[in-house]
Coordinates of C-alpha atoms in Angstrom, one line a residue:
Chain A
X1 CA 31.9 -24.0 -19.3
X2 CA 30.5 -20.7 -20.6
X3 CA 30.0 -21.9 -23.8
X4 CA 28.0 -24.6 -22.4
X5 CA 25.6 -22.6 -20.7
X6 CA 25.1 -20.3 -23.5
X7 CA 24.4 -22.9 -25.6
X8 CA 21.6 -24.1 -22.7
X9 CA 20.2 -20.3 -22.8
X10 CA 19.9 -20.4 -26.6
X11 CA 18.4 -23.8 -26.6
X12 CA 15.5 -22.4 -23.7
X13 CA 14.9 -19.2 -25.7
X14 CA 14.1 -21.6 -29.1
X15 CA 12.0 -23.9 -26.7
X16 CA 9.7 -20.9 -25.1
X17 CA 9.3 -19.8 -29.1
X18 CA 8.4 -23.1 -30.4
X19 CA 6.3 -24.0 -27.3
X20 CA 4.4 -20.5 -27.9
X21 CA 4.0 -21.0 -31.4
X22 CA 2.6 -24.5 -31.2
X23 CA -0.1 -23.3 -28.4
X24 CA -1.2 -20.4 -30.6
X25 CA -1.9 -23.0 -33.4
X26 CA -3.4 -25.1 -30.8
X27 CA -5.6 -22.5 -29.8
X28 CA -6.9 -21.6 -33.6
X29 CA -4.8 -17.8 -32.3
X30 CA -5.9 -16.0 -35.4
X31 CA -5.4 -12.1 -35.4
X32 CA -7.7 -11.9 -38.8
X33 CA -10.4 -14.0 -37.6
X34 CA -10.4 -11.2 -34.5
X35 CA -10.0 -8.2 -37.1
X36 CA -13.2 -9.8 -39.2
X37 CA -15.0 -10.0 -35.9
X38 CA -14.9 -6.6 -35.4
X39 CA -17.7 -5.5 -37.2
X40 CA -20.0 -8.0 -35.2
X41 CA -19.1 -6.5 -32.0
X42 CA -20.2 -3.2 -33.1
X43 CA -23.4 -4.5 -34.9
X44 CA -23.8 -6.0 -31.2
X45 CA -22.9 -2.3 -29.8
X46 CA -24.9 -0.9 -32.0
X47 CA -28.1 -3.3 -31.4
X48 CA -27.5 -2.2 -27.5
X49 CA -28.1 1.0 -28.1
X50 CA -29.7 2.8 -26.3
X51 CA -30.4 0.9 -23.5
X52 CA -32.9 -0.2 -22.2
X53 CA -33.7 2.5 -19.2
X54 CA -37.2 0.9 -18.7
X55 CA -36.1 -2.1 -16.8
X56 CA -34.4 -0.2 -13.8
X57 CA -36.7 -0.5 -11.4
X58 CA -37.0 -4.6 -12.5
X59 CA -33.3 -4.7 -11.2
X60 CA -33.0 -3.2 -7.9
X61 CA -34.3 -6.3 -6.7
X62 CA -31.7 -8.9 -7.9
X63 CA -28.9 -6.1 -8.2
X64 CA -29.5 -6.0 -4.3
X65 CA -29.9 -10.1 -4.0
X66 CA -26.4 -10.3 -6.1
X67 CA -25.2 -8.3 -3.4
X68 CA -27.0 -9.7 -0.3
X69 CA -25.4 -13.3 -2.0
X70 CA -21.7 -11.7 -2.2
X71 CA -22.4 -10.0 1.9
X72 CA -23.5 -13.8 3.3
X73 CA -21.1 -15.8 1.5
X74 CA -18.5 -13.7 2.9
X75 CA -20.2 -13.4 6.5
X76 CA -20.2 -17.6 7.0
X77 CA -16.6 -17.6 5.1
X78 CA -15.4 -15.8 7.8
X79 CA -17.0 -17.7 10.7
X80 CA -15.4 -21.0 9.4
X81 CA -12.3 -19.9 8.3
X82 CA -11.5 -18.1 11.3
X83 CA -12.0 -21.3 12.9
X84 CA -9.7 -23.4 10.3
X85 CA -7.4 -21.2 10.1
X86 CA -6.0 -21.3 13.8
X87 CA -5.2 -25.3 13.2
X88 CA -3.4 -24.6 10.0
X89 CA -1.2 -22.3 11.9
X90 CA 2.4 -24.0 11.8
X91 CA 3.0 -21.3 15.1
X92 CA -0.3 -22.6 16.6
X93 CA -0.9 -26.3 16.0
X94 CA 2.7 -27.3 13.9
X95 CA 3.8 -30.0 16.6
X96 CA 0.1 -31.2 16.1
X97 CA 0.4 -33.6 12.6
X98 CA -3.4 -34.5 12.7
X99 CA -5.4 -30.9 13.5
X100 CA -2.5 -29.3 10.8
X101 CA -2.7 -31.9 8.3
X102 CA -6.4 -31.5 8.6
X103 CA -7.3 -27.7 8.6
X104 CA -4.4 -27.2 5.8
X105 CA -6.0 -30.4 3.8
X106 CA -8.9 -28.4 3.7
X107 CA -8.5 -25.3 3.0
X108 CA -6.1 -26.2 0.4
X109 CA -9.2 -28.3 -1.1
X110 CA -11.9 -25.8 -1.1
X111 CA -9.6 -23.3 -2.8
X112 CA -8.5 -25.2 -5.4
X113 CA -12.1 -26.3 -6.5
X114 CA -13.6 -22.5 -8.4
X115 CA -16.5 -20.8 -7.0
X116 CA -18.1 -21.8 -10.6
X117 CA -17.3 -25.2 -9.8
X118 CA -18.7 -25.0 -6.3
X119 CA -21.9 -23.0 -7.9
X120 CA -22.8 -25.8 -10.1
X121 CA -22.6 -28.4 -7.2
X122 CA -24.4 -26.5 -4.9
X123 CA -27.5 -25.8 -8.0
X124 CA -27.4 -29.9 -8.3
X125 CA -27.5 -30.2 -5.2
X126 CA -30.5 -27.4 -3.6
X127 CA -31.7 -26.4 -7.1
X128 CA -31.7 -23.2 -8.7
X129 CA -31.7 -19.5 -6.9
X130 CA -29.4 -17.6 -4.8
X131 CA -28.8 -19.9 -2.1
X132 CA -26.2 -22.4 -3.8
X133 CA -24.5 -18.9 -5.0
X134 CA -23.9 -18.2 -1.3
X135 CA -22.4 -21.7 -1.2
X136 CA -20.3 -21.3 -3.7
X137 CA -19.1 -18.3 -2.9
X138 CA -19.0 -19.4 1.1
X139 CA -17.1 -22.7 0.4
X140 CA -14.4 -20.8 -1.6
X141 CA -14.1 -18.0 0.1
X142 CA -13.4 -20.0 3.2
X143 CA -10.4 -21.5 1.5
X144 CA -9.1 -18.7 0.1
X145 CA -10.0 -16.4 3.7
X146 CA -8.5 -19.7 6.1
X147 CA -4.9 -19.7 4.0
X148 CA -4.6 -15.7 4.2
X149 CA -5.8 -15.8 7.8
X150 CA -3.3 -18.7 8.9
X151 CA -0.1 -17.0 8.0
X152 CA -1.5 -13.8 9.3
X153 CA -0.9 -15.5 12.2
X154 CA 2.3 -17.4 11.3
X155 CA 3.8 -13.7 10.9
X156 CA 3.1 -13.0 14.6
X157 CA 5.2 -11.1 16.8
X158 CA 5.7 -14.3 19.1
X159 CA 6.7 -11.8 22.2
X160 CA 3.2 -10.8 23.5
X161 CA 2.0 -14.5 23.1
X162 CA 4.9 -15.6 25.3
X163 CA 4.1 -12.6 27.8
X164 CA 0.6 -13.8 28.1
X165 CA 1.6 -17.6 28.0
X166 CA 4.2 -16.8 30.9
X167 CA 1.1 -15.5 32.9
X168 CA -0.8 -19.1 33.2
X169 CA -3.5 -17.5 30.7
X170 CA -5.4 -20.1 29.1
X171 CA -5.1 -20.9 25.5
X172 CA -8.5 -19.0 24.6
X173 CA -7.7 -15.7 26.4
X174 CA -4.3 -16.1 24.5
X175 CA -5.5 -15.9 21.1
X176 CA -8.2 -12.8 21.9
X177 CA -5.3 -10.5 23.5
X178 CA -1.9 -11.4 22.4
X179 CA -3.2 -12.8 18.8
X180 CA -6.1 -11.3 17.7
X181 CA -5.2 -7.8 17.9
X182 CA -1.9 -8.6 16.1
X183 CA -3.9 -10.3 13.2
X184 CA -7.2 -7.9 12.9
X185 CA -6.0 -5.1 10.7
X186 CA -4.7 -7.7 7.9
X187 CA -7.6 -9.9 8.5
X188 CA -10.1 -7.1 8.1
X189 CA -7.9 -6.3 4.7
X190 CA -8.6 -9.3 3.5
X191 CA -12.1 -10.2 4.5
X192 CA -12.7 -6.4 3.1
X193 CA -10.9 -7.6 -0.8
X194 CA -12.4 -11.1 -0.5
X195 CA -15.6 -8.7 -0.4
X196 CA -15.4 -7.2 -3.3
X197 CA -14.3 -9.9 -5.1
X198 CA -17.1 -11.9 -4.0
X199 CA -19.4 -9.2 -5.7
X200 CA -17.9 -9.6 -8.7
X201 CA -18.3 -13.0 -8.7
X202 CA -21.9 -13.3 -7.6
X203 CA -22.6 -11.8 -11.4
X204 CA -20.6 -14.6 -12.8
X205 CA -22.6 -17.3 -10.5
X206 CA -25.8 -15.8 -12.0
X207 CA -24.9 -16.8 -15.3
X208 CA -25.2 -20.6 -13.8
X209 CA -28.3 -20.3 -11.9
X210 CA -27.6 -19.1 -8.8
X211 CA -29.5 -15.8 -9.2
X212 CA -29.3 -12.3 -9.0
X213 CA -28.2 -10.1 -11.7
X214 CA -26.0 -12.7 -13.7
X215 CA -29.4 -14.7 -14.2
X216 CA -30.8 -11.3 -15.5
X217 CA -28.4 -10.5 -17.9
X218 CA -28.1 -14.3 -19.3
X219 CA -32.1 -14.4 -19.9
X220 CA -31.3 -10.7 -21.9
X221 CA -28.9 -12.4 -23.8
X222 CA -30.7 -15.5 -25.2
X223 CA -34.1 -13.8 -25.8
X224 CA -31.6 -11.1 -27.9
X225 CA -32.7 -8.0 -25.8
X226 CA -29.2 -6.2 -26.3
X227 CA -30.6 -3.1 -25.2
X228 CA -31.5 -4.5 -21.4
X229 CA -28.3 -6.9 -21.4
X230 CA -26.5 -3.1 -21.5
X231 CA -28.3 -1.6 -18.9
X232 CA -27.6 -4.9 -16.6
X233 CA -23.9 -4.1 -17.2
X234 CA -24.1 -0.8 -16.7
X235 CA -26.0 -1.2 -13.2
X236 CA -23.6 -4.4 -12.5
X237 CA -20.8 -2.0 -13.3
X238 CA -22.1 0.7 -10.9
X239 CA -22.6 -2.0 -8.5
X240 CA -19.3 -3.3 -8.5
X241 CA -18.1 0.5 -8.3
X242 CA -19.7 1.6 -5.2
X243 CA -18.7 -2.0 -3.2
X244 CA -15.4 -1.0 -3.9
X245 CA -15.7 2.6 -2.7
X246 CA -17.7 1.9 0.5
X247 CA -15.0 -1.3 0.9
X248 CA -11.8 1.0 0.0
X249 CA -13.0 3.6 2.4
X250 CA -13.5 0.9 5.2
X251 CA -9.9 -0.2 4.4
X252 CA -8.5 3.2 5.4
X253 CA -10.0 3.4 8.5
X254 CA -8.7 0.1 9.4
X255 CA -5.3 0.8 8.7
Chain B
X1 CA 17.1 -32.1 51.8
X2 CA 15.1 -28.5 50.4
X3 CA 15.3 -25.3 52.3
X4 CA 11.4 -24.5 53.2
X5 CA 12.1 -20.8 52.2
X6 CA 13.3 -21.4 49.2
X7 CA 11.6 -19.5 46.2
X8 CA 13.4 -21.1 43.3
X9 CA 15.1 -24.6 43.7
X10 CA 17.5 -26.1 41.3
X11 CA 18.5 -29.7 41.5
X12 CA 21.2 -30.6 39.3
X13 CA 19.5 -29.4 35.5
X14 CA 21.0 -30.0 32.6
X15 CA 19.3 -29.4 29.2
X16 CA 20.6 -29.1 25.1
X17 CA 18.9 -27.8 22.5
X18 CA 17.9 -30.2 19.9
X19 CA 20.7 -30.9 17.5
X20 CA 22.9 -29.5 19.5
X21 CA 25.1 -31.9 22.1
X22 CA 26.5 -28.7 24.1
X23 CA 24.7 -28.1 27.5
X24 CA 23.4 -25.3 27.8
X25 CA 22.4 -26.1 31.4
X26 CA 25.3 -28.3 33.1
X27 CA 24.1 -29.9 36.1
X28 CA 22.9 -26.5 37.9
X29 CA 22.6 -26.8 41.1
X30 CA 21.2 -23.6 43.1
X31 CA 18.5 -22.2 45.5
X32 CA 17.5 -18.6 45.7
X33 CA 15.5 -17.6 48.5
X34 CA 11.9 -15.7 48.8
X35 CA 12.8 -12.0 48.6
X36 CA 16.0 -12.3 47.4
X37 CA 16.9 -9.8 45.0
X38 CA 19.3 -11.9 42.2
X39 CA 21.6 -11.4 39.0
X40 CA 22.4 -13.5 36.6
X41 CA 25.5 -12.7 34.6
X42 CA 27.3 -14.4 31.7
X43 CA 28.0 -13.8 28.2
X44 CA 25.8 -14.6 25.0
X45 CA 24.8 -18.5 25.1
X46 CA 26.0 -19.1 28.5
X47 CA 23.0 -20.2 29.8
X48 CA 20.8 -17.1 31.2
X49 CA 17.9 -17.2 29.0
X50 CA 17.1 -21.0 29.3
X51 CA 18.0 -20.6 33.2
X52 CA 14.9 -18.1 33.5
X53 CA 13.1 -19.8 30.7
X54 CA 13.1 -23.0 32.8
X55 CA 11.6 -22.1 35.5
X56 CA 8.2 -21.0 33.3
X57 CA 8.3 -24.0 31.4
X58 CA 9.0 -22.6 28.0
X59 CA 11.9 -24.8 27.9
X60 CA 11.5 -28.5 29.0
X61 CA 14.9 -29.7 30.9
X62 CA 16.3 -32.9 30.2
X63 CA 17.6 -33.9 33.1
X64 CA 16.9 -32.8 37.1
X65 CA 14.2 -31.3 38.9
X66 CA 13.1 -27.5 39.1
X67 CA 11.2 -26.7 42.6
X68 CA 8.8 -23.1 42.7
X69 CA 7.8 -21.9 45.5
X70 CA 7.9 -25.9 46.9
X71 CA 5.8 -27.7 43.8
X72 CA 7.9 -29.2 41.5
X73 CA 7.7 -27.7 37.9
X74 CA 6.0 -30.3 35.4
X75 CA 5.0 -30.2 31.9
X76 CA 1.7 -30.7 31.8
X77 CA -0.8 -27.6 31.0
X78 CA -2.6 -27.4 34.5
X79 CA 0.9 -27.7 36.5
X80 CA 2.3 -25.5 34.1
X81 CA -0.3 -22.5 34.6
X82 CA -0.4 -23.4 38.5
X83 CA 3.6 -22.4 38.6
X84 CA 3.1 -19.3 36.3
X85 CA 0.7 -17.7 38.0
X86 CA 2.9 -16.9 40.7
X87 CA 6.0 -15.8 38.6
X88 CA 6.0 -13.0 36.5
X89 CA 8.3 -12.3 33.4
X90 CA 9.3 -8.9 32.3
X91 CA 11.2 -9.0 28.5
X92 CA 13.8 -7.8 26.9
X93 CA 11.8 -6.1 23.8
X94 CA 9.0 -5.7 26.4
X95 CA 6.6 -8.1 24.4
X96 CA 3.6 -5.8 24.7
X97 CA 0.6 -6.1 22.9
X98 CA 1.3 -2.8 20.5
X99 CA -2.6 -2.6 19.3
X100 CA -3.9 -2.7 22.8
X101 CA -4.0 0.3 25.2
X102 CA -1.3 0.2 28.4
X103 CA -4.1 -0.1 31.0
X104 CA -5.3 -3.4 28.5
X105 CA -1.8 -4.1 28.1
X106 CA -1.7 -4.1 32.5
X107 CA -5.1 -6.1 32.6
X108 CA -3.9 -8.9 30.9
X109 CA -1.9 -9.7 33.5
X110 CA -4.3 -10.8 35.8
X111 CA -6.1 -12.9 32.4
X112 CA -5.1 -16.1 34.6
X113 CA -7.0 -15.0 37.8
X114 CA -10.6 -13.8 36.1
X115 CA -13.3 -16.3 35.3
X116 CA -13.3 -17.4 31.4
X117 CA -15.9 -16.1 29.6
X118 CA -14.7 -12.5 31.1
X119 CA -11.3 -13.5 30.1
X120 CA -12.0 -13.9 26.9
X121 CA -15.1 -10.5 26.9
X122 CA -12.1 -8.4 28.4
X123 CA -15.0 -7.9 31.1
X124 CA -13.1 -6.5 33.9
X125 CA -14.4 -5.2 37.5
X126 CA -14.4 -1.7 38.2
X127 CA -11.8 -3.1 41.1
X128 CA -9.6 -4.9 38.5
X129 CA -9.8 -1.6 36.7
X130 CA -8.7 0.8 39.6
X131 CA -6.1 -1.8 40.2
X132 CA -4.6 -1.9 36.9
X133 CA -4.3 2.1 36.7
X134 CA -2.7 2.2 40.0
X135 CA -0.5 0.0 39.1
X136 CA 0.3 2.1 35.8
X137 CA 0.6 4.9 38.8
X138 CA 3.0 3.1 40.6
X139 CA 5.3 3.0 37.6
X140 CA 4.9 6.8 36.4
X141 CA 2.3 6.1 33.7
X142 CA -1.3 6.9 35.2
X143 CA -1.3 9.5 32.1
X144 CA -0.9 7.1 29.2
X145 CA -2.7 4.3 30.5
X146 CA -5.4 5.4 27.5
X147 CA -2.5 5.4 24.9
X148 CA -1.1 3.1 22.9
X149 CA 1.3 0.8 24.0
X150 CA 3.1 1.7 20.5
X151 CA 3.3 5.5 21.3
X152 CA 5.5 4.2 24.0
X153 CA 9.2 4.9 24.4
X154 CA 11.6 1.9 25.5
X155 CA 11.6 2.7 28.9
X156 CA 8.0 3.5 28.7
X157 CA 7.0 -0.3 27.3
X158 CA 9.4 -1.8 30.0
X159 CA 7.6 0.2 32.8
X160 CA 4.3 -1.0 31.2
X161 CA 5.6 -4.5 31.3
X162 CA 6.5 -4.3 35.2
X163 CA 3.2 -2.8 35.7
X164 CA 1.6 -6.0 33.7
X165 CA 4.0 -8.1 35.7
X166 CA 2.5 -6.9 38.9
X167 CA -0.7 -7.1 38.1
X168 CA -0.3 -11.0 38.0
X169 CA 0.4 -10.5 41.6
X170 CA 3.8 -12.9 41.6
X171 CA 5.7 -14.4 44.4
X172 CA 8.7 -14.3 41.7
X173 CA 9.7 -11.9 39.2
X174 CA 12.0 -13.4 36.4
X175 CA 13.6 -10.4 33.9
X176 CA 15.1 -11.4 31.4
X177 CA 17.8 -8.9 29.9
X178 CA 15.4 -6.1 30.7
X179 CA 17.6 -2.9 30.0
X180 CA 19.4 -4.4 27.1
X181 CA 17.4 -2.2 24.9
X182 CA 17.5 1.1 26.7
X183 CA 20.1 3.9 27.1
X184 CA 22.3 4.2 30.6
X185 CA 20.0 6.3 32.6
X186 CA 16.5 4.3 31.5
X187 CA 18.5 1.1 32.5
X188 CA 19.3 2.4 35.9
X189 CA 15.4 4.0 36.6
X190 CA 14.1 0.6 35.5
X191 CA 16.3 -1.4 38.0
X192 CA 15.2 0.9 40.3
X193 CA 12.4 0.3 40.0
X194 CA 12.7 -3.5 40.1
X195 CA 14.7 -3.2 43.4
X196 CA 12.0 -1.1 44.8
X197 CA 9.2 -3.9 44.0
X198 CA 11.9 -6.4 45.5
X199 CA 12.1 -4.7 49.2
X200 CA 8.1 -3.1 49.3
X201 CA 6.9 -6.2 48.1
X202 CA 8.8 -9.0 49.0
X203 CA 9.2 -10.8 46.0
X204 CA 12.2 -12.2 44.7
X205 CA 13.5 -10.9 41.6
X206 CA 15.6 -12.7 39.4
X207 CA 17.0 -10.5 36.6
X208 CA 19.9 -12.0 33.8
X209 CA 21.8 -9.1 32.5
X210 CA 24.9 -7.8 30.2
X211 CA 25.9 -4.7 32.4
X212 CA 28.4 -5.7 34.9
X213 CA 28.2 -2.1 36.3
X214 CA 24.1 -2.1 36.9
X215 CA 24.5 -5.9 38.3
X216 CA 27.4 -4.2 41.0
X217 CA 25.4 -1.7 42.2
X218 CA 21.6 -3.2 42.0
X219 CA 22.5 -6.8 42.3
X220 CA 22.4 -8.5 46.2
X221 CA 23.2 -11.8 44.9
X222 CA 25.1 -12.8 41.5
X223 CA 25.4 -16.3 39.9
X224 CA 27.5 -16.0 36.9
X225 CA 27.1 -19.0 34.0
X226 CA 29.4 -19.8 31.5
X227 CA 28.6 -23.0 29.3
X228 CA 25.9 -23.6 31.0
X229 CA 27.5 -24.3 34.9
X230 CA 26.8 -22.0 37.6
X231 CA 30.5 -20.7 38.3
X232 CA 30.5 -18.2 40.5
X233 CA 28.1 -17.8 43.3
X234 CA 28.7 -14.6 45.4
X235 CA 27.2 -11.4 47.3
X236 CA 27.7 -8.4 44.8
X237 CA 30.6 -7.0 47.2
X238 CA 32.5 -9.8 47.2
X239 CA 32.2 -9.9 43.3
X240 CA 35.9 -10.2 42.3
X241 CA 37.7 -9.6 39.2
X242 CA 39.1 -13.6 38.8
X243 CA 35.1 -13.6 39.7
X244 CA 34.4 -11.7 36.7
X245 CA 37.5 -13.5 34.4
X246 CA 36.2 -17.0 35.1
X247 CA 32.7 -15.9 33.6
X248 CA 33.8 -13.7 30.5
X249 CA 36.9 -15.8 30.1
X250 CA 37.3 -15.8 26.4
X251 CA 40.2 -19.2 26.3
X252 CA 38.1 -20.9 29.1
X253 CA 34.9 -20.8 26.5
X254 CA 36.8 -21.9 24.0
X255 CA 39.1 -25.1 25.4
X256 CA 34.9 -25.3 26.8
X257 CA 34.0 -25.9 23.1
X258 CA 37.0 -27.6 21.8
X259 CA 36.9 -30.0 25.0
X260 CA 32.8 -30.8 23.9
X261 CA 34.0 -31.4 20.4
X262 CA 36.5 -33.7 21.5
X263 CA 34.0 -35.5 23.3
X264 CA 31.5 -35.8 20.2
X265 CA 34.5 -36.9 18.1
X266 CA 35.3 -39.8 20.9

């Protein structure tokens, strides 16, 4: 018997090995190719240098879109997902097949699909600008927002629902006062790190059109303006520093 | 034929738990009266909880009828809040609404009474207001009703949860296990308490409970369960100790069991 299952263990550890050796191949994995490339990415360093101060008053305005993109598609997240995700609560609507099946169907769909994805269905669809990259970041973020918020309230303490349910409260004045208040601090949590994240990714939507400073930093990059390309980062990088801060302190308060 | 002063009327419940063929309600049969001042005793699983439980609803019987207060108790949403409304449940953990303050903790008992919209706002009159902290009063907590319910001791939270019980202004208080959490002397001031609301008020109280003791000295009327069927029916100073065996009797639960699994096996 023992032997048997060592001689499973051994023949898992040689499968992991070959499996990540075959990928690597797969994946043209080559150490040296990385070590010659090394030199290029300094030459590209180098060509950066310095950057390109000039151009900072040309990026508060879509430094502060890229942001306004990341604060909306968040905001209209949060209005539909709050929404979803009291029918994909098994504590809420379980017995209810249809409005679960539903509200869970959907949220698993939009969450599944990546903002990228979403970006470049939304530009096909309204064109180019910021407005498919609140979309994109909306449609996501709704999934994402709608599964976190629905086992917030799965993890209920059921007691205070029962204490108002046993008062003939109606189903609405339920939810504000026995689950709401349970749920806030963890949804704010949330809607506070979908935030941030959202930021992030409103660069990375750029890069497909949907405005901002990602679209800045792509046009840098094809005309071969290093030295502006570096200043977008480093104004992206402040950026994404002080949504953190600002959302990190907001956290604290919270909780 | 139904007694016009009855609060709470039983006629012959029975009710199991899905996937389990044991009643936990055998054909209960029972009436308490308005202003009666009752305790349920029994041990763990004899039938207490979903006795109370019943009578709000939260547990759909099987079999019989359940009168309150003269209209029959049905499932359907609009019954269902008609019935509550007039009976009020106080909890064993106090189910309080930690976040909230105890004066919002006391206005949400009278939710089912306030328009909607103002429900939902948490728009109460200056009236419902006063009302709400006099209540708090009444139970010795005028001081915290500002605090957090979670800064609360045990016997705090239960107090809270009277006060939020009054507030719904009930014809029937149900309490279900209220001092199982709390030490000796907290039980005794919280039954008290409930024994107080029972005569100054006038509303029947209906409270399940562990402590033989408390029931004795608090208790007017006592209807012990064991699986499930009302067994003894008695005025607390009649309560004898054969009283007492035939609800905690430890063989009688068992050949109880044995005799049910018989009966699947058949």
């Amino acid at each position: 018997m023992e032997k048997k299952s060592t001689l499973s263990k051994i023949l898992i550890f040689i499968s992991v090995i070959a499996f990540g050796v075959w990928s690597a191949y797969d994946l043209e994995l080559s150490p040296m190719k990385f070590i010659a490339g090394i030199p290029d990415i300094f030459n590209l360093i180098y060509r950066s240098l310095p950057p390109d101060l000039s151009i900072l008053s040309r990026l508060v305005t879509p430094a502060l879109r890229t942001l306004e993109v990341a604060i909306w598609g968040t905001f209209i997240a949060v209005v539909f997902s709050t929404i979803l995700s009291f029918g994909a609560a098994k504590n809420l609507f379980g017995s209810n097949k249809i409005i679960y099946g539903l509200t869970r169907g959907i949220l698993n769909t939009l969450r599944s699909i990546p903002d990228l994805i979403w970006a470049l269905v939304f530009v096909a669809a309204v064109g180019l600008g910021t407005f498919p990259g609140v979309l994109a970041l909306a449609v996501y973020s709704c999934g994402e927002l709608g599964k976190l918020y629905a086992e917030s309230i799965e993890n209920i303490d059921p007691g205070p629902r029962e204490a108002l349910e046993s008062t003939g409260a109606g189903s609405f004045r339920v939810i504000r006062w026995a689950i709401l208040p349970q749920i806030l601090p963890e949804a704010i949590t949330y809607t506070l790190y979908r935030l941030e994240s959202n930021v992030r990714h409103a660069f990375i939507l750029g890069l497909v059109g949907a405005g901002g400073l990602g679209h800045e930093l792509i046009v840098s990059m094809r005309l071969f303006r290093y030295d502006e390309a570096l200043t977008i980062i480093l104004v992206i990088i402040i950026t994404v520093s002080l949504t953190d801060f600002v959302s990190g302190k907001l956290r604290q308060k919270v909780i | 034929m139904m007694n016009s002063n009855a609060a709470i009327h039983f006629f012959d419940v029975s009710h199991s738990y899905k996937g389990n063929s044991q009643k936990v309600l055998n054909q209960v049969h029972l009436e308490i009266e308005k202003g009666e001042f009752c305790t349920i005793l029994g041990r763990s699983g004899a039938g207490k909880s979903t006795f109370l439980r019943s009578m709000t609803g939260f547990v759909q019987v099987e079999e019989g009828s359940i009168f309150i207060n003269g209209d029959e108790l049905r499932y359907y949403s609009s019954s269902l809040r008609k019935i509550r409304k007039n009976v009020a449940m106080i909890f064993q953990h106090y189910n309080l609404v930690n976040r909230l303050t105890n004066l919002q903790n006391v206005l949400c008992g009278m939710l089912q009474n306030i328009p909607s919209q103002r429900g939902i706002l948490g728009w109460y009159t200056e009236k419902e207001k006063k009302q709400a902290l006099e209540l708090l009063d009444r139970v010795g907590l005028a001081d915290f009703a500002h605090k957090r319910a979670d800064q609360l001791s045990g016997g705090q939270k239960q107090r809270v949860g009277i006060a939020r019980a009054l507030a719904q202004d009930p014809k029937i208080i149900l309490a279900d296990e209220p001092v199982a959490s709390l030490d000796p002397v907290t039980s005794g001031e919280i039954m008290e308490l409930l024994k107080q609301i029972n005569k100054e008020e006038n509303i029947t109280v209906v409270i399940s409970l562990h402590q033989i003791e408390l029931a004795k000295q608090y208790g007017e009327r006592m209807i012990g369960f064991a699986g499930g069927k009302v067994v003894i029916d008695t005025t607390a100073g009649f309560l004898t100790d054969g009283d007492l065996a035939e609800i905690y009797d430890v063989t009688k639960e068992k050949e109880n069991t044995n005799h049910s699994i018989e009966k699947q096996i058949i």
